[in-house]
């Protein structure tokens, strides 16, 4: 028997009403809304003013119709047709795919240093929509308040866990100024992990509007040690040669303070370049260079021999060397008439050459360890050794630079310490043996009369007798292969070779690029998060991708 079902009124907007209607009241033309009638099976379902009972009926008796009902009655703004003509709704923001795309966008912004407003750009939105039409692009506010902080917290947890496994952690601390003249201090961490890989992390970037006094810096360092759980890692700090940094490191109770070798070289070069005769010489050369830069004809003639004039502070010594060296190449043509003392220029170039080579070597390694400092110093001192009959300028430019012999001894490339006297060399080895025995926590299983110091001496003897590693080879790879052969010494190697030999880092050049015209209003908290993720997220991302 056919059942006459009246469609639900148009004011009933719920999707389930596509499958339900009403019967007429007995002896009346009005609908009986107390019972809804299923159009599929003609079953009457109690209507209580909501659609709970109706949905339950569909899920129990017609589950294949539930999804279609939802699609047909979805908000048109949230529904579109895909290439096959099928309905495709927007992805929920909590779906795995949506979350993965959002994380990728955050990675893109932090890794490529893009402004948060990129998600509002028409081109970016068009690209994302073409790749995944169902994805809902987050707003700029959602990125800054939710997405970036969430990824920052996840990455920070991974960094902390990685640091917890380190035997010793070395920190680098340096200040920088943004393009909006705001002062920041960035701290980075360096250690050797269980796989003998040198791991580097940016820990934090903090604005310091107050004066960079020793007390403020010391408090800043103490907070960082506590927050990252590094206090018990026998931390070492590497800074420039500023007196406030030196005192702050001492007040923060670091076990060792290493002064940046590159900065030491630069200070030595600057001091040398201030010698009266040298300053007068450079002034003359700069005036000549300035003439050729202003003269179109002169510039054309010397196009292939252009000289450096304005250089960043950290390249002052190398630039001065190169400028004078190129000037001397042109000497037959122009120096005779314009320069009164060519011999002085030759002396300065000769004096600066060893310092230039040392600077280039330190810059060549990704994170140079202090093990290279002692060999470089020996080369410098030999290169700057007084020569009979040399000019007074050369004698005025001699300078001494600090050394770290223990680090060189633990580097299989420089372990022979050829630049030291026999007595001094043996003193370094004896100190390392005593330190290895003191740090050892593994009991000896054989003869109890054979002490840890005896074991350390035997390992040192075998280590010294082993062939030297070539300078171009990686000392960490060597130690990974020989760590079980020299177990006591391998701990020392990790302690010394994790220390950067210079505080010069690409971190600080990147930091200056964060606050741009498009990001001039970034809060210090956001600067910290972006720089942290920019430098650390790649390692974490590779780990997560592997999982």
Short mmCIF file of C-alpha atoms in Angstrom, two decimals:
data_model
loop_
_atom_site.label_atom_id
_atom_site.label_comp_id
_atom_site.label_asym_id
_atom_site.label_seq_id
_atom_site.Cartn_x
_atom_site.Cartn_y
_atom_site.Cartn_z
CA UNK A 1 0.00 0.00 0.00
CA UNK A 2 1.42 3.31 -1.05
CA UNK A 3 2.17 5.78 1.70
CA UNK A 4 1.61 9.45 0.98
CA UNK A 5 4.61 11.29 2.49
CA UNK A 6 4.58 15.06 2.54
CA UNK A 7 8.08 16.66 2.17
CA UNK A 8 9.37 18.54 5.19
CA UNK A 9 8.84 22.32 5.12
CA UNK A 10 11.62 24.39 3.54
CA UNK A 11 12.46 25.89 6.90
CA UNK A 12 13.80 22.47 7.98
CA UNK A 13 17.46 22.89 6.88
CA UNK A 14 19.09 19.80 8.34
CA UNK A 15 20.57 17.35 5.82
CA UNK A 16 18.54 14.37 7.10
CA UNK A 17 15.26 15.91 5.96
CA UNK A 18 16.16 14.83 2.44
CA UNK A 19 15.07 11.33 3.59
CA UNK A 20 12.16 12.19 5.92
CA UNK A 21 8.73 13.72 5.60
CA UNK A 22 5.35 13.70 7.36
CA UNK A 23 1.90 12.14 7.06
CA UNK A 24 -1.35 14.06 7.25
CA UNK A 25 -3.23 14.06 10.49
CA UNK A 26 -6.29 11.84 10.53
CA UNK A 27 -9.31 13.67 9.17
CA UNK A 28 -7.22 16.79 8.51
CA UNK A 29 -5.08 18.43 5.80
CA UNK A 30 -2.38 19.42 8.31
CA UNK A 31 0.89 17.50 8.78
CA UNK A 32 1.45 15.37 11.85
CA UNK A 33 4.88 16.63 12.94
CA UNK A 34 5.12 14.38 15.98
CA UNK A 35 6.23 11.52 13.74
CA UNK A 36 8.69 11.72 10.84
CA UNK A 37 8.36 9.14 8.11
CA UNK A 38 11.43 7.62 6.42
CA UNK A 39 11.10 7.89 2.64
CA UNK A 40 13.32 4.80 2.22
CA UNK A 41 11.51 2.27 4.43
CA UNK A 42 8.33 4.17 5.46
CA UNK A 43 9.16 3.72 9.14
CA UNK A 44 7.73 6.30 11.51
CA UNK A 45 10.31 7.92 13.83
CA UNK A 46 9.45 10.10 16.80
CA UNK A 47 10.23 13.75 16.07
CA UNK A 48 11.28 15.56 19.25
CA UNK A 49 12.12 18.86 17.65
CA UNK A 50 15.71 17.88 16.74
CA UNK A 51 17.26 15.44 14.29
CA UNK A 52 18.90 13.06 16.76
CA UNK A 53 16.36 10.25 16.30
CA UNK A 54 16.31 10.72 12.56
CA UNK A 55 20.11 10.47 12.26
CA UNK A 56 20.15 7.41 14.47
CA UNK A 57 17.61 5.72 12.19
CA UNK A 58 19.66 6.47 9.07
CA UNK A 59 22.93 5.25 10.62
CA UNK A 60 21.29 2.05 11.82
CA UNK A 61 19.16 1.16 8.81
CA UNK A 62 20.62 3.16 5.89
CA UNK A 63 24.34 3.83 6.64
CA UNK A 64 25.19 4.21 2.95
CA UNK A 65 22.89 7.23 2.72
CA UNK A 66 24.35 9.17 5.68
CA UNK A 67 27.47 10.55 3.89
CA UNK A 68 25.49 11.47 0.78
CA UNK A 69 22.97 13.32 2.92
CA UNK A 70 25.74 15.33 4.55
CA UNK A 71 27.29 16.23 1.19
CA UNK A 72 24.02 17.25 -0.47
CA UNK A 73 23.07 19.60 2.33
CA UNK A 74 26.49 21.04 3.19
CA UNK A 75 27.03 24.81 3.13
CA UNK A 76 27.76 25.73 -0.53
CA UNK A 77 30.76 27.79 0.61
CA UNK A 78 32.31 24.62 2.00
CA UNK A 79 31.45 22.42 -0.99
CA UNK A 80 32.89 22.22 -4.49
CA UNK A 81 33.13 19.76 -7.35
CA UNK A 82 36.41 17.97 -8.01
CA UNK A 83 37.71 16.90 -11.43
CA UNK A 84 35.49 13.82 -11.43
CA UNK A 85 32.33 15.78 -10.72
CA UNK A 86 32.09 14.36 -7.18
CA UNK A 87 31.44 16.54 -4.17
CA UNK A 88 34.58 17.40 -2.20
CA UNK A 89 34.28 19.25 1.11
CA UNK A 90 36.95 21.28 2.94
CA UNK A 91 39.40 19.30 5.03
CA UNK A 92 38.87 19.63 8.79
CA UNK A 93 41.75 21.57 10.35
CA UNK A 94 42.31 18.63 12.69
CA UNK A 95 42.76 16.09 9.91
CA UNK A 96 46.29 14.59 9.53
CA UNK A 97 46.64 15.91 5.98
CA UNK A 98 45.59 19.42 6.92
CA UNK A 99 47.97 19.46 9.89
CA UNK A 100 50.82 18.22 7.71
CA UNK A 101 50.25 20.98 5.14
CA UNK A 102 50.11 23.59 7.90
CA UNK A 103 53.40 22.34 9.37
CA UNK A 104 54.95 22.52 5.91
CA UNK A 105 53.82 26.13 5.50
CA UNK A 106 55.34 27.01 8.88
CA UNK A 107 58.55 25.23 7.83
CA UNK A 108 58.57 27.24 4.59
CA UNK A 109 58.10 30.55 6.42
CA UNK A 110 60.83 29.86 8.98
CA UNK A 111 63.34 28.15 6.68
CA UNK A 112 63.07 30.73 3.89
CA UNK A 113 62.53 33.66 6.29
CA UNK A 114 59.22 34.70 4.74
CA UNK A 115 56.85 37.14 6.47
CA UNK A 116 53.72 35.77 8.06
CA UNK A 117 51.70 37.84 5.59
CA UNK A 118 52.71 35.43 2.82
CA UNK A 119 49.57 33.39 3.61
CA UNK A 120 47.51 36.41 2.56
CA UNK A 121 49.27 36.88 -0.79
CA UNK A 122 47.14 36.06 -3.84
CA UNK A 123 49.88 34.10 -5.59
CA UNK A 124 50.57 31.91 -2.55
CA UNK A 125 46.87 31.20 -2.02
CA UNK A 126 46.42 30.32 -5.69
CA UNK A 127 49.35 27.89 -5.56
CA UNK A 128 48.12 26.13 -2.40
CA UNK A 129 44.55 25.94 -3.74
CA UNK A 130 45.80 24.34 -6.97
CA UNK A 131 47.71 21.67 -5.01
CA UNK A 132 44.99 20.93 -2.47
CA UNK A 133 41.60 22.65 -3.07
CA UNK A 134 40.18 21.21 0.15
CA UNK A 135 42.84 22.81 2.39
CA UNK A 136 41.87 25.85 4.44
CA UNK A 137 44.84 28.24 4.58
CA UNK A 138 45.38 29.52 8.14
CA UNK A 139 45.26 33.22 8.89
CA UNK A 140 48.34 35.24 9.79
CA UNK A 141 47.08 35.54 13.37
CA UNK A 142 46.60 31.79 13.64
CA UNK A 143 50.18 31.25 12.43
CA UNK A 144 51.73 33.64 14.96
CA UNK A 145 49.62 32.58 17.96
CA UNK A 146 49.13 28.87 17.37
CA UNK A 147 51.08 27.19 14.56
CA UNK A 148 54.57 28.64 15.03
CA UNK A 149 54.51 28.43 18.87
CA UNK A 150 53.32 24.81 18.63
CA UNK A 151 56.10 23.82 16.24
CA UNK A 152 58.58 25.79 18.36
CA UNK A 153 57.55 23.82 21.47
CA UNK A 154 57.88 20.49 19.63
CA UNK A 155 61.31 21.38 18.25
CA UNK A 156 62.49 22.70 21.61
CA UNK A 157 61.60 19.39 23.23
CA UNK A 158 63.70 17.54 20.64
CA UNK A 159 66.64 19.91 21.14
CA UNK A 160 66.48 19.47 24.92
CA UNK A 161 66.39 15.69 24.59
CA UNK A 162 69.40 15.82 22.25
CA UNK A 163 71.38 18.03 24.64
CA UNK A 164 70.59 15.70 27.55
CA UNK A 165 72.61 12.95 25.84
CA UNK A 166 75.73 15.13 25.42
CA UNK A 167 78.83 14.61 27.54
CA UNK A 168 79.85 18.25 27.34
CA UNK A 169 78.22 21.32 25.82
CA UNK A 170 79.97 24.40 24.50
CA UNK A 171 78.03 27.63 24.14
CA UNK A 172 78.62 30.57 21.83
CA UNK A 173 77.24 33.94 22.85
CA UNK A 174 77.23 37.07 20.76
CA UNK A 175 75.18 40.21 20.38
CA UNK A 176 73.78 41.75 17.21
CA UNK A 177 71.65 44.69 16.23
CA UNK A 178 68.60 44.48 13.98
CA UNK A 179 67.90 46.83 11.11
CA UNK A 180 65.48 48.60 13.43
CA UNK A 181 68.40 49.17 15.88
CA UNK A 182 67.10 46.73 18.49
CA UNK A 183 69.76 44.88 20.48
CA UNK A 184 69.64 41.07 20.73
CA UNK A 185 71.85 38.35 22.21
CA UNK A 186 71.86 34.88 20.64
CA UNK A 187 73.20 31.75 22.34
CA UNK A 188 74.10 28.60 20.39
CA UNK A 189 75.05 25.13 21.68
CA UNK A 190 77.64 22.74 20.28
CA UNK A 191 78.40 19.15 21.25
CA UNK A 192 79.40 15.77 19.82
CA UNK A 193 76.65 13.15 19.89
CA UNK A 194 76.91 9.38 20.28
CA UNK A 195 77.52 9.00 16.54
CA UNK A 196 80.50 11.38 16.70
CA UNK A 197 78.65 14.07 14.78
CA UNK A 198 79.22 17.71 15.69
CA UNK A 199 75.73 18.99 16.50
CA UNK A 200 74.93 22.70 16.56
CA UNK A 201 71.72 24.27 17.83
CA UNK A 202 70.49 27.81 18.31
CA UNK A 203 69.11 27.87 21.84
CA UNK A 204 67.60 31.29 22.23
CA UNK A 205 67.57 34.87 21.04
CA UNK A 206 66.69 37.48 23.62
CA UNK A 207 66.25 41.20 23.27
CA UNK A 208 68.46 43.19 25.61
CA UNK A 209 67.34 46.80 25.61
CA UNK A 210 69.31 47.32 28.80
CA UNK A 211 73.05 47.94 28.75
CA UNK A 212 75.23 44.92 27.96
CA UNK A 213 77.04 45.11 31.27
CA UNK A 214 78.85 42.15 32.76
CA UNK A 215 76.08 41.72 35.37
CA UNK A 216 73.29 41.67 32.78
CA UNK A 217 75.19 39.29 30.50
CA UNK A 218 76.11 36.99 33.39
CA UNK A 219 72.48 36.78 34.50
CA UNK A 220 71.43 36.12 30.91
CA UNK A 221 73.92 33.24 30.64
CA UNK A 222 72.93 31.73 33.99
CA UNK A 223 69.27 31.66 32.98
CA UNK A 224 70.14 29.93 29.71
CA UNK A 225 72.20 27.27 31.49
CA UNK A 226 69.33 26.54 33.86
CA UNK A 227 66.56 26.59 31.26
CA UNK A 228 68.34 24.14 28.94
CA UNK A 229 69.73 21.88 31.68
CA UNK A 230 73.37 22.52 30.74
CA UNK A 231 74.71 23.37 34.21
CA UNK A 232 75.81 19.77 34.83
CA UNK A 233 77.40 19.40 31.37
CA UNK A 234 80.69 21.12 32.38
CA UNK A 235 79.81 23.94 29.96
CA UNK A 236 82.36 25.94 27.99
CA UNK A 237 81.68 29.34 26.49
CA UNK A 238 83.16 30.97 23.38
CA UNK A 239 82.86 34.74 22.99
CA UNK A 240 84.66 37.64 21.42
CA UNK A 241 87.42 39.47 23.28
CA UNK A 242 85.21 42.16 24.82
CA UNK A 243 86.00 42.68 28.51
CA UNK A 244 82.32 42.56 29.54
CA UNK A 245 82.00 39.10 27.94
CA UNK A 246 85.10 37.83 29.74
CA UNK A 247 83.89 38.99 33.15
CA UNK A 248 80.34 37.75 32.50
CA UNK A 249 81.65 34.28 31.61
CA UNK A 250 83.62 34.16 34.87
CA UNK A 251 80.63 35.29 36.95
CA UNK A 252 78.38 32.71 35.29
CA UNK A 253 80.82 30.00 36.50
CA UNK A 254 81.80 28.42 33.18
CA UNK A 255 84.56 25.85 33.49
CA UNK A 256 86.40 27.29 30.49
CA UNK A 257 86.19 30.51 28.51
CA UNK A 258 87.58 30.45 24.96
CA UNK A 259 88.08 33.76 23.21
CA UNK A 260 87.25 33.87 19.53
CA UNK A 261 90.42 33.27 17.53
CA UNK A 262 89.08 35.05 14.46
CA UNK A 263 88.33 38.10 16.60
CA UNK A 264 91.85 37.92 18.05
CA UNK A 265 93.30 37.92 14.54
CA UNK A 266 91.11 40.85 13.60
CA UNK A 267 92.14 42.84 16.68
CA UNK A 268 95.79 42.15 15.96
CA UNK A 269 95.33 43.29 12.37
CA UNK A 270 93.46 46.44 13.37
CA UNK A 271 96.19 47.32 15.87
CA UNK A 272 98.80 46.79 13.19
CA UNK A 273 96.91 48.92 10.69
CA UNK A 274 96.88 51.80 13.18
CA UNK A 275 100.68 52.05 13.15
CA UNK A 276 101.42 55.55 11.92
CA UNK A 277 103.38 54.54 8.84
CA UNK A 278 100.81 51.91 7.87
CA UNK A 279 97.86 54.25 8.42
CA UNK A 280 99.53 56.91 6.27
CA UNK A 281 100.19 54.33 3.54
CA UNK A 282 96.60 53.05 3.54
CA UNK A 283 95.29 56.62 3.43
CA UNK A 284 97.26 57.30 0.26
CA UNK A 285 96.16 54.07 -1.37
CA UNK A 286 92.51 54.75 -0.52
CA UNK A 287 92.69 58.20 -2.07
CA UNK A 288 94.09 56.68 -5.26
CA UNK A 289 91.38 54.02 -5.27
CA UNK A 290 88.75 56.71 -4.71
CA UNK A 291 90.08 58.64 -7.71
CA UNK A 292 89.75 55.66 -10.04
CA UNK A 293 86.26 54.92 -8.75
CA UNK A 294 85.10 58.46 -9.48
CA UNK A 295 86.81 58.64 -12.85
CA UNK A 296 84.95 56.88 -15.66
CA UNK A 297 88.07 56.68 -17.80
CA UNK A 298 90.27 55.50 -14.95
CA UNK A 299 87.66 52.99 -13.85
CA UNK A 300 87.49 51.53 -17.35
CA UNK A 301 91.27 51.16 -17.53
CA UNK A 302 91.46 49.38 -14.19
CA UNK A 303 88.21 47.45 -14.53
CA UNK A 304 89.87 44.07 -14.23
CA UNK A 305 92.06 45.27 -11.37
CA UNK A 306 89.50 46.90 -9.12
CA UNK A 307 90.57 47.38 -5.53
CA UNK A 308 88.58 46.98 -2.35
CA UNK A 309 87.86 50.09 -0.34
CA UNK A 310 84.85 49.80 1.93
CA UNK A 311 84.72 46.48 3.74
CA UNK A 312 82.80 45.00 6.64
CA UNK A 313 84.68 45.27 9.94
CA UNK A 314 85.45 41.56 10.18
CA UNK A 315 87.07 41.65 6.70
CA UNK A 316 89.20 44.70 7.39
CA UNK A 317 92.52 42.84 7.61
CA UNK A 318 91.90 40.63 4.56
CA UNK A 319 90.62 43.60 2.59
CA UNK A 320 93.63 45.75 3.45
CA UNK A 321 95.94 42.93 2.40
CA UNK A 322 94.15 42.41 -0.91
CA UNK A 323 93.92 46.13 -1.63
CA UNK A 324 97.65 46.64 -1.12
CA UNK A 325 98.52 43.48 -3.03
CA UNK A 326 96.47 44.59 -6.06
CA UNK A 327 97.85 48.08 -5.72
CA UNK A 328 101.37 46.68 -6.02
CA UNK A 329 100.30 44.84 -9.18
CA UNK A 330 99.58 48.28 -10.66
CA UNK A 331 102.67 49.84 -9.14
CA UNK A 332 104.69 50.19 -12.38
CA UNK A 333 101.91 52.33 -13.86
CA UNK A 334 100.76 54.53 -11.00
CA UNK A 335 102.70 54.01 -7.79
CA UNK A 336 105.91 55.73 -8.84
CA UNK A 337 104.17 59.08 -9.17
CA UNK A 338 101.70 58.82 -6.30
CA UNK A 339 103.30 56.72 -3.55
CA UNK A 340 106.44 57.80 -1.75
CA UNK A 341 107.37 54.52 -0.10
CA UNK A 342 106.56 51.35 -2.07
CA UNK A 343 108.84 49.28 0.18
CA UNK A 344 106.50 49.96 3.10
CA UNK A 345 103.54 48.60 1.12
CA UNK A 346 105.48 45.45 0.33
CA UNK A 347 106.32 45.05 4.02
CA UNK A 348 102.69 45.43 5.07
CA UNK A 349 101.52 42.87 2.51
CA UNK A 350 104.21 40.48 3.72
CA UNK A 351 103.18 40.98 7.34
CA UNK A 352 99.47 40.58 6.70
CA UNK A 353 99.75 37.51 4.49
CA UNK A 354 100.09 34.92 7.32
CA UNK A 355 97.15 36.51 9.15
CA UNK A 356 95.05 36.40 5.98
CA UNK A 357 95.86 32.72 5.46
CA UNK A 358 94.99 31.92 9.07
CA UNK A 359 91.67 33.78 8.77
CA UNK A 360 90.81 31.97 5.55
CA UNK A 361 91.57 28.59 7.12
CA UNK A 362 89.37 29.35 10.14
CA UNK A 363 86.56 30.44 7.81
CA UNK A 364 86.89 27.34 5.64
CA UNK A 365 85.80 24.89 8.33
CA UNK A 366 82.10 24.77 9.12
CA UNK A 367 82.66 25.07 12.89
CA UNK A 368 86.44 25.16 13.46
CA UNK A 369 87.55 23.61 16.74
CA UNK A 370 90.29 25.10 18.96
CA UNK A 371 92.56 22.22 17.94
CA UNK A 372 93.56 24.22 14.85
CA UNK A 373 94.48 27.32 16.84
CA UNK A 374 97.87 26.16 18.14
CA UNK A 375 99.18 25.02 14.70
CA UNK A 376 97.93 28.25 13.15
CA UNK A 377 99.58 30.31 15.86
CA UNK A 378 102.87 28.52 15.28
CA UNK A 379 102.59 29.27 11.57
CA UNK A 380 101.78 32.89 12.35
CA UNK A 381 104.67 33.33 14.73
CA UNK A 382 107.05 31.80 12.21
CA UNK A 383 105.57 33.93 9.45
CA UNK A 384 105.91 37.06 11.57
CA UNK A 385 109.36 36.20 12.94
CA UNK A 386 111.64 39.26 12.87
CA UNK A 387 113.98 39.32 9.88
CA UNK A 388 117.31 41.08 9.94
CA UNK A 389 117.17 44.29 7.98
CA UNK A 390 113.38 44.48 7.81
CA UNK A 391 111.64 47.81 8.15
CA UNK A 392 110.49 49.22 11.49
CA UNK A 393 106.90 48.77 10.33
CA UNK A 394 107.29 44.99 10.33
CA UNK A 395 108.74 45.00 13.84
CA UNK A 396 105.83 47.09 15.15
CA UNK A 397 103.28 44.61 13.79
CA UNK A 398 104.39 41.53 15.78
CA UNK A 399 101.71 40.24 18.17
CA UNK A 400 101.16 37.17 20.32
CA UNK A 401 97.98 35.09 20.15
CA UNK A 402 96.62 32.63 22.78
CA UNK A 403 96.81 28.82 22.30
CA UNK A 404 94.89 25.72 23.33
CA UNK A 405 97.41 22.86 23.31
CA UNK A 406 95.13 20.25 24.85
CA UNK A 407 92.64 20.52 22.00
CA UNK A 408 95.42 20.11 19.44
CA UNK A 409 96.73 17.04 21.26
CA UNK A 410 93.30 15.38 21.08
CA UNK A 411 93.07 16.07 17.35
CA UNK A 412 94.74 13.17 15.47
CA UNK A 413 95.87 15.67 12.82
CA UNK A 414 97.96 17.75 15.24
CA UNK A 415 98.57 15.36 18.17
CA UNK A 416 102.38 15.41 17.74
CA UNK A 417 102.45 19.10 18.78
CA UNK A 418 105.56 19.85 16.71
CA UNK A 419 105.38 23.54 17.57
CA UNK A 420 106.18 22.89 21.27
CA UNK A 421 109.40 22.08 23.06
CA UNK A 422 109.87 18.51 24.32
CA UNK A 423 109.24 19.53 27.93
CA UNK A 424 106.12 21.54 27.11
CA UNK A 425 104.80 18.77 24.86
CA UNK A 426 105.21 16.15 27.60
CA UNK A 427 103.53 18.49 30.07
CA UNK A 428 100.45 18.68 27.82
CA UNK A 429 100.29 14.89 27.46
CA UNK A 430 100.67 14.33 31.22
CA UNK A 431 97.86 16.77 31.92
CA UNK A 432 95.55 14.94 29.52
CA UNK A 433 96.40 11.57 31.08
CA UNK A 434 95.55 12.90 34.54
CA UNK A 435 92.30 14.42 33.26
CA UNK A 436 91.28 11.19 31.48
CA UNK A 437 91.89 9.14 34.62
CA UNK A 438 89.98 11.63 36.77
CA UNK A 439 86.94 11.68 34.48
CA UNK A 440 86.75 7.93 33.99
CA UNK A 441 83.83 6.25 35.76
CA UNK A 442 84.32 2.73 34.38
CA UNK A 443 86.11 0.34 36.78
CA UNK A 444 88.94 -1.77 35.43
CA UNK A 445 88.05 -5.46 35.29
CA UNK A 446 91.60 -6.85 35.29
CA UNK A 447 94.54 -6.36 37.67
CA UNK A 448 93.32 -4.04 40.50
CA UNK A 449 96.90 -2.74 40.82
CA UNK A 450 96.56 -1.38 37.29
CA UNK A 451 95.00 2.04 37.98
CA UNK A 452 92.95 4.30 35.75
CA UNK A 453 95.99 6.53 35.36
CA UNK A 454 98.08 3.55 34.22
CA UNK A 455 95.40 2.69 31.67
CA UNK A 456 95.27 6.29 30.48
CA UNK A 457 99.08 6.33 30.09
CA UNK A 458 99.00 3.17 27.99
CA UNK A 459 96.25 4.57 25.76
CA UNK A 460 98.15 7.84 25.36
CA UNK A 461 101.30 5.97 24.38
CA UNK A 462 99.47 3.95 21.73
CA UNK A 463 97.60 7.04 20.55
CA UNK A 464 100.83 9.01 20.08
CA UNK A 465 102.46 6.12 18.21
CA UNK A 466 99.56 5.82 15.74
CA UNK A 467 99.95 7.48 12.35
CA UNK A 468 99.01 11.13 12.04
CA UNK A 469 95.77 11.90 10.27
CA UNK A 470 96.00 14.07 7.18
CA UNK A 471 94.97 17.67 7.71
CA UNK A 472 92.14 17.41 5.18
CA UNK A 473 90.56 14.46 7.02
CA UNK A 474 87.78 14.72 9.65
CA UNK A 475 89.07 14.01 13.20
CA UNK A 476 85.58 13.03 14.40
CA UNK A 477 85.40 10.23 11.82
CA UNK A 478 88.77 8.97 13.07
CA UNK A 479 87.61 8.98 16.69
CA UNK A 480 84.39 7.17 15.81
CA UNK A 481 86.47 4.36 14.31
CA UNK A 482 88.93 4.25 17.25
CA UNK A 483 86.75 5.13 20.26
CA UNK A 484 86.83 1.58 21.65
CA UNK A 485 90.58 1.35 21.15
CA UNK A 486 91.11 4.45 23.30
CA UNK A 487 88.00 4.57 25.54
CA UNK A 488 89.44 6.95 28.14
CA UNK A 489 90.89 9.35 25.60
CA UNK A 490 87.77 9.34 23.45
CA UNK A 491 85.89 11.08 26.27
CA UNK A 492 88.51 13.82 26.25
CA UNK A 493 88.20 14.13 22.48
CA UNK A 494 84.47 14.79 22.81
CA UNK A 495 85.10 17.35 25.53
CA UNK A 496 87.66 19.34 23.56
CA UNK A 497 86.67 18.94 19.92
CA UNK A 498 83.10 20.14 20.52
CA UNK A 499 84.35 23.63 21.38
CA UNK A 500 84.18 26.14 18.52
CA UNK A 501 87.43 27.96 17.88
CA UNK A 502 85.60 31.10 16.83
CA UNK A 503 82.37 32.87 17.68
CA UNK A 504 81.91 33.90 14.05
CA UNK A 505 78.82 32.06 12.84
CA UNK A 506 76.32 32.19 10.01
CA UNK A 507 73.66 32.47 12.71
CA UNK A 508 74.37 36.14 13.18
CA UNK A 509 74.26 36.97 9.49
CA UNK A 510 70.91 35.17 9.28
CA UNK A 511 69.67 36.99 12.36
CA UNK A 512 70.14 40.33 10.64
CA UNK A 513 67.89 39.21 7.79
CA UNK A 514 64.91 38.35 9.99
CA UNK A 515 63.76 41.87 10.78
CA UNK A 516 63.13 43.44 7.38
CA UNK A 517 60.78 46.08 6.04
CA UNK A 518 58.03 43.44 5.83
CA UNK A 519 58.73 42.26 9.38
CA UNK A 520 59.69 45.51 11.10
CA UNK A 521 57.03 45.06 13.80
CA UNK A 522 58.08 41.56 14.88
CA UNK A 523 57.96 41.06 18.63
CA UNK A 524 61.14 39.74 20.33
CA UNK A 525 59.27 36.52 21.10
CA UNK A 526 58.63 35.96 17.39
CA UNK A 527 62.24 36.81 16.49
CA UNK A 528 63.37 34.13 18.93
CA UNK A 529 60.96 31.55 17.50
CA UNK A 530 61.81 32.23 13.85
CA UNK A 531 65.60 32.14 14.33
CA UNK A 532 65.30 29.04 16.54
CA UNK A 533 63.22 27.20 13.94
CA UNK A 534 65.27 28.49 11.01
CA UNK A 535 68.46 26.93 12.42
CA UNK A 536 67.08 23.84 14.19
CA UNK A 537 64.00 22.72 12.28
CA UNK A 538 65.84 21.14 9.36
CA UNK A 539 67.50 18.52 11.58
CA UNK A 540 64.22 17.85 13.38
CA UNK A 541 62.27 17.72 10.11
CA UNK A 542 64.61 15.08 8.71
CA UNK A 543 64.16 13.05 11.89
CA UNK A 544 60.37 13.31 11.75
CA UNK A 545 60.32 12.45 8.05
CA UNK A 546 62.37 9.32 8.72
CA UNK A 547 59.88 8.25 11.36
#
